[in-house]
Coordinates of C-alpha atoms and ligand atoms in Angstrom, one line a residue:
X1370 CA 117.4 23.9 18.0
X1371 CA 119.7 22.5 20.6
X1372 CA 119.1 18.8 20.9
X1373 CA 120.6 16.5 23.6
X1374 CA 120.5 12.9 22.6
X1375 CA 121.3 10.0 24.9
X1376 CA 123.2 6.9 23.9
X1377 CA 123.6 3.8 26.1
X1378 CA 126.4 1.2 25.8
X1379 CA 124.6 -2.2 25.5
X1380 CA 125.7 -5.8 24.7
X1381 CA 125.5 -6.4 21.0
X1382 CA 121.9 -7.7 20.5
X1383 CA 123.3 -10.0 17.8
X1384 CA 125.5 -11.8 20.4
X1385 CA 124.5 -15.1 22.0
X1386 CA 123.8 -14.1 25.7
X1387 CA 124.6 -16.7 28.4
X1388 CA 123.5 -16.4 32.0
X1389 CA 126.3 -17.1 34.6
X1390 CA 125.8 -20.4 36.4
X1391 CA 125.1 -18.6 39.7
X1392 CA 122.5 -16.3 38.1
X1393 CA 124.3 -13.1 39.2
X1394 CA 124.6 -11.7 35.7
X1395 CA 125.5 -12.6 32.1
X1396 CA 128.8 -14.0 30.8
X1397 CA 130.6 -10.9 29.4
X1398 CA 133.7 -12.7 28.0
X1399 CA 133.8 -12.3 24.2
X1400 CA 130.7 -10.0 24.1
X1401 CA 130.8 -7.0 21.9
X1402 CA 129.2 -3.7 22.9
X1403 CA 127.5 -1.1 20.7
X1404 CA 125.1 1.8 20.9
X1405 CA 121.6 0.8 21.9
X1406 CA 119.8 0.4 18.5
X1407 CA 116.9 2.7 19.5
X1408 CA 119.5 5.4 20.5
X1409 CA 121.0 5.2 17.0
X1410 CA 117.5 6.1 15.7
X1411 CA 117.4 9.0 18.2
X1412 CA 120.8 10.2 17.0
X1413 CA 119.7 10.0 13.3
X1414 CA 116.5 12.0 14.2
X1415 CA 118.6 14.7 16.0
X1416 CA 120.9 15.0 13.0
X1417 CA 117.9 15.4 10.6
X1418 CA 116.3 18.0 12.8
X1419 CA 119.6 19.9 12.9
X1420 CA 119.8 19.7 9.1
X1421 CA 116.3 21.1 8.8
X1422 CA 116.3 23.7 11.5
X1423 CA 119.9 24.4 12.5
X1424 CA 121.3 24.1 16.0
X1425 CA 123.5 21.7 17.8
X1426 CA 123.5 18.0 18.7
X1427 CA 125.0 17.1 22.0
X1428 CA 125.5 13.3 22.7
X1429 CA 125.3 12.2 26.3
X1430 CA 126.0 8.9 27.9
X1431 CA 126.2 7.6 31.5
X1432 CA 128.6 4.8 32.2
X1433 CA 132.2 3.7 32.6
X1434 CA 135.2 5.2 30.8
X1435 CA 134.8 2.6 28.0
X1436 CA 131.5 4.3 27.1
X1437 CA 133.4 7.0 25.2
X1438 CA 133.5 4.4 22.3
X1439 CA 129.7 4.7 22.0
X1440 CA 129.7 8.5 22.3
X1441 CA 132.4 8.6 19.5
X1442 CA 130.2 6.4 17.3
X1443 CA 127.4 8.9 17.6
X1444 CA 129.8 11.8 17.0
X1445 CA 131.0 9.9 13.9
X1446 CA 127.4 9.8 12.6
X1447 CA 127.5 13.7 12.9
X1448 CA 126.9 14.7 16.6
X1449 CA 128.7 18.0 17.5
X1450 CA 130.1 17.2 20.9
X1451 CA 129.9 14.6 23.7
X1452 CA 129.3 14.4 27.4
X1453 CA 130.1 11.4 29.5
X1454 CA 128.8 11.2 33.1
X1455 CA 131.2 8.7 34.6
X1456 CA 129.9 6.0 36.8
X1457 CA 131.5 2.7 38.1
X1458 CA 129.5 0.8 35.4
X1459 CA 126.0 0.6 33.9
X1460 CA 123.3 2.2 36.0
X1461 CA 119.6 1.5 36.1
X1462 CA 116.9 3.8 34.5
X1463 CA 116.2 5.6 37.7
X1464 CA 119.8 6.7 38.5
X1465 CA 120.5 7.3 34.8
X1466 CA 117.5 9.7 34.6
X1467 CA 118.6 11.6 37.7
X1468 CA 122.1 12.0 36.3
X1469 CA 120.8 13.0 32.8
X1470 CA 118.5 15.5 34.5
X1471 CA 121.6 17.3 36.0
X1472 CA 123.2 17.5 32.5
X1473 CA 119.9 18.8 31.0
X1474 CA 119.7 21.5 33.6
X1475 CA 123.3 22.5 32.8
X1476 CA 122.9 22.3 29.0
X1477 CA 119.3 23.7 28.7
X1478 CA 118.5 21.9 25.4
X1479 CA 115.2 22.6 23.5
X1480 CA 114.7 18.9 23.0
X1481 CA 115.9 15.6 24.6
X1482 CA 115.8 12.6 22.2
X1483 CA 116.2 9.1 23.7
X1484 CA 115.5 5.5 22.6
X1485 CA 112.2 4.1 23.7
X1486 CA 114.0 1.4 25.6
X1487 CA 117.5 0.0 26.1
X1488 CA 117.8 -3.5 24.7
X1489 CA 119.9 -4.8 27.7
X1490 CA 117.2 -4.6 30.3
X1491 CA 114.2 -3.5 28.2
X1492 CA 112.8 -1.3 31.0
X1493 CA 111.6 1.6 28.9
X1494 CA 111.6 4.0 31.9
X1495 CA 114.4 6.5 31.5
X1496 CA 112.6 8.9 29.2
X1497 CA 109.4 8.9 31.3
X1498 CA 111.4 9.4 34.6
X1499 CA 113.4 12.2 33.1
X1500 CA 110.4 14.1 31.7
X1501 CA 108.6 13.8 35.1
X1502 CA 111.6 15.1 37.0
X1503 CA 112.1 18.1 34.6
X1504 CA 108.3 18.8 34.4
X1505 CA 108.6 18.7 30.6
X1506 CA 106.3 17.5 27.9
X1507 CA 106.8 13.8 26.9
X1508 CA 106.1 11.7 23.9
X1509 CA 107.1 8.0 23.9
X1510 CA 107.5 5.6 21.0
X1511 CA 107.8 8.3 18.3
X1512 CA 107.2 6.8 14.9
X1513 CA 106.5 8.0 11.4
X1514 CA 103.5 7.7 9.2
X1515 CA 105.5 7.2 6.0
X1516 CA 107.1 3.9 5.2
X1517 CA 110.9 3.6 5.7
X1518 CA 111.0 2.8 1.9
X1519 CA 109.2 6.1 1.0
X1520 CA 110.7 9.0 -1.0
X1521 CA 110.4 11.1 2.1
X1522 CA 112.6 8.7 4.0
X1523 CA 115.0 8.5 1.2
X1524 CA 115.2 12.3 1.3
X1525 CA 116.2 11.9 5.0
X1526 CA 113.4 14.3 6.2
X1527 CA 112.9 14.2 10.0
X1528 CA 110.0 12.2 11.3
X1529 CA 109.3 14.8 14.0
X1530 CA 107.8 18.0 12.5
X1531 CA 108.8 21.3 14.0
X1532 CA 106.9 24.4 13.0
X1533 CA 109.0 26.9 15.0
X1534 CA 107.0 26.6 18.2
X1535 CA 105.4 23.1 18.4
X1536 CA 106.8 19.7 17.8
X1537 CA 104.4 17.2 16.0
X1538 CA 105.0 13.6 17.0
X1539 CA 103.3 10.5 15.7
X1540 CA 103.5 7.7 18.2
X1541 CA 102.7 4.0 18.0
X1542 CA 100.0 2.9 20.4
X1543 CA 98.1 -0.3 20.8
X1544 CA 96.1 -0.7 17.6
X1545 CA 97.3 2.4 15.7
X1546 CA 99.0 5.8 15.7
X1547 CA 98.5 8.8 17.9
X1548 CA 99.3 12.4 16.9
X1549 CA 100.6 14.7 19.6
X1550 CA 101.7 18.4 19.5
X1551 CA 104.3 19.2 22.1
X1552 CA 105.5 22.6 23.3
X1553 CA 109.2 22.7 23.9
X1554 CA 111.3 21.9 25.9
X1555 CA 110.3 18.3 25.6
X1556 CA 111.5 14.7 25.9
X1557 CA 110.8 12.3 23.0
X1558 CA 111.7 8.6 23.0
X1559 CA 112.2 7.0 19.6
X1560 CA 110.8 3.8 18.1
X1561 CA 112.0 1.6 15.3
X1562 CA 109.9 3.1 12.5
X1563 CA 111.0 6.7 13.0
X1564 CA 113.9 6.5 10.5
X1565 CA 116.7 4.4 9.1
X1566 CA 120.0 5.4 10.9
X1567 CA 122.9 6.3 8.7
X1568 CA 126.3 4.5 8.8
X1569 CA 129.2 6.6 10.0
X1570 CA 131.5 7.6 7.1
X1571 CA 135.3 7.2 7.2
X1572 CA 135.7 11.0 7.3
X1573 CA 133.0 11.1 10.0
X1574 CA 135.0 8.6 12.1
X1575 CA 138.2 10.6 11.7
X1576 CA 136.5 13.9 12.6
X1577 CA 134.8 12.3 15.6
X1578 CA 138.3 11.6 17.2
X1579 CA 138.9 15.4 17.5
X1580 CA 135.4 16.4 18.7
X1581 CA 135.0 17.7 22.2
X1582 CA 134.1 15.0 24.8
X1583 CA 133.6 16.3 28.3
X1584 CA 133.8 13.8 31.2
X1585 CA 131.9 14.6 34.4
X1586 CA 132.3 12.5 37.5
X1587 CA 128.8 11.3 38.6
X1588 CA 129.9 11.5 42.3
X1589 CA 130.1 15.3 42.0
X1590 CA 126.5 15.8 40.7
X1591 CA 124.8 15.5 44.1
X1592 CA 122.7 12.5 43.0
X1593 CA 122.1 9.4 45.2
X1594 CA 123.8 6.6 43.2
X1595 CA 122.2 3.6 45.0
X1596 CA 119.7 1.8 42.8
X1597 CA 116.1 1.7 44.1
X1598 CA 115.5 -1.4 42.0
X1599 CA 117.9 -4.3 42.5
X1600 CA 118.2 -7.3 40.2
X1601 CA 118.0 -10.4 42.5
X1602 CA 119.0 -13.0 39.8
X1603 CA 118.8 -14.1 36.2
X1604 CA 117.6 -17.4 34.9
X1605 CA 117.9 -18.6 31.3
X1606 CA 114.6 -19.7 29.6
X1607 CA 113.9 -23.5 29.9
X1608 CA 115.6 -25.6 27.2
X1609 CA 113.4 -26.1 24.2
X1610 CA 112.2 -29.7 23.7
X1611 CA 113.0 -31.3 20.3
X1612 CA 110.4 -31.2 17.6
X1613 CA 108.5 -34.1 16.2
X1614 CA 107.8 -35.0 12.6
X1615 CA 104.3 -36.4 12.1
X1616 CA 103.3 -38.5 9.1
X1617 CA 100.1 -36.7 8.0
X1618 CA 97.7 -33.9 8.8
X1619 CA 95.1 -36.1 10.7
X1620 CA 97.9 -37.2 13.2
X1621 CA 98.9 -33.5 13.5
X1622 CA 95.3 -32.4 14.3
X1623 CA 94.9 -35.3 16.8
X1624 CA 98.1 -34.3 18.6
X1625 CA 97.2 -30.6 18.7
X1626 CA 93.9 -31.7 20.3
X1627 CA 95.1 -34.4 22.7
X1628 CA 98.7 -33.4 23.6
X1629 CA 99.1 -29.7 23.0
X1630 CA 95.4 -29.0 23.8
X1631 CA 95.4 -25.9 21.5
X1632 CA 92.4 -27.0 19.4
Ligands
LIG3069 C1 103.8 -1.3 18.6 C2 103.8 -1.9 20.0 C3 104.4 -3.1 20.2 C4 104.4 -3.6 21.5 N1 105.0 -4.8 21.8 C5 105.0 -5.3 23.0 C6 105.6 -6.6 23.3 O1 106.3 -7.2 22.4 N2 105.6 -7.1 24.6 C7 104.9 -6.4 25.5 O2 104.9 -6.8 26.7 N3 104.3 -5.2 25.3 C8 104.3 -4.7 24.1 N4 103.7 -3.5 23.8 C9 103.1 -2.7 25.0 C10 101.7 -3.1 25.4 O3 101.0 -3.5 24.3 C11 101.0 -1.9 26.1 O4 101.1 -0.8 25.2 C12 101.7 -1.5 27.3 O5 102.0 -2.6 28.2 C13 100.8 -0.6 28.1 O6 101.5 0.5 28.4 P1 100.8 1.9 28.0 O7 101.8 2.9 28.4 O8 100.3 1.9 26.6 O9 99.5 1.9 29.0 P2 99.1 2.8 30.2 O10 97.9 3.5 29.8 O11 100.2 3.5 30.8 O12 98.6 1.7 31.2 C14 99.5 0.8 31.8 C15 98.9 0.3 33.1 O13 98.7 1.4 34.0 C16 97.6 1.2 34.8 N5 96.7 2.3 34.5 C17 96.7 3.2 33.5 N6 95.7 4.1 33.6 C18 95.0 3.7 34.7 C19 93.9 4.2 35.4 N7 93.2 5.3 35.0 N8 93.5 3.6 36.6 C20 94.1 2.6 37.0 N9 95.2 2.0 36.4 C21 95.7 2.6 35.3 C22 96.9 -0.1 34.3 O14 97.4 -1.1 35.2 C23 97.5 -0.3 32.9 O15 97.5 -1.6 32.5 C24 103.7 -2.9 22.6 C25 103.0 -1.7 22.3 C26 103.1 -1.2 21.0 C27 102.3 0.1 20.7

């Protein structure tokens, strides 16, 4: 099975994000970048599917030259080769999906695995837009029935079941789980409970340096690079007011009734 897996370079979700005083973006000084956490799950799933069924894992990213670092991270986990579609910087979900579509048409994978959303803008749109453009089957928020602590998880079995023709996907929906059967080729976006991504080993990091990483200039792909959705401005959330210590429960209840009006 040939699997194309997408990785986006995002601000480290553990960093403290500050909005610029003019609201035009975030302060990037001192911010670390890493692979979008949902994409690490997609990479792990691609590697498990390859272990179970054979094939190839191609890691794709869209971004500036610095994005090769995130592609190499995925190659260090075990991806076979990388493709970078070079843009002037990070692009939105619509442009990203158009550029990814071009690479998918060139590579003809059986399956595209993506994160369910990128944690920098939380749009959760790229997978849906890509599947629509390709006319392929789509499953979003792929999850797993077994707990991440289970023996099955410890045995590193894939959460997506492939029987040679159909791909069985369990997805998280409001109030439960939904089972889907997809014919390939398909796009699947991955949720938190699908697997526990592996850490790259030292030999893996060394090998990744020598793996093929093809760079394609986005300008040559015939895709309009102007964003249909523009961010007009960012605002930090209002400062939290300080808490208050009350002497006893009756005072607390009275305050919840009269001040907070939640009772
Ligand atoms: C595990 C889990 C955690 C989540 N956590 C959060 C969270 O923290 N924050 C958050 O905001 N959301 C969260 N969500 C998402 C949220 O609960 C809803 O699932 C989501 O907003 C709805 O998207 P959908 O694709 O499921 O619905 P859809 O079925 O795609 O519906 C989306 C909208 O499309 C329109 N629509 C759909 N069908 C029709 C129709 N036939 N006619 C007219 N209009 C239609 C309606 O306006 C509808 O509200 C979570 C979901 C899950 C499963």
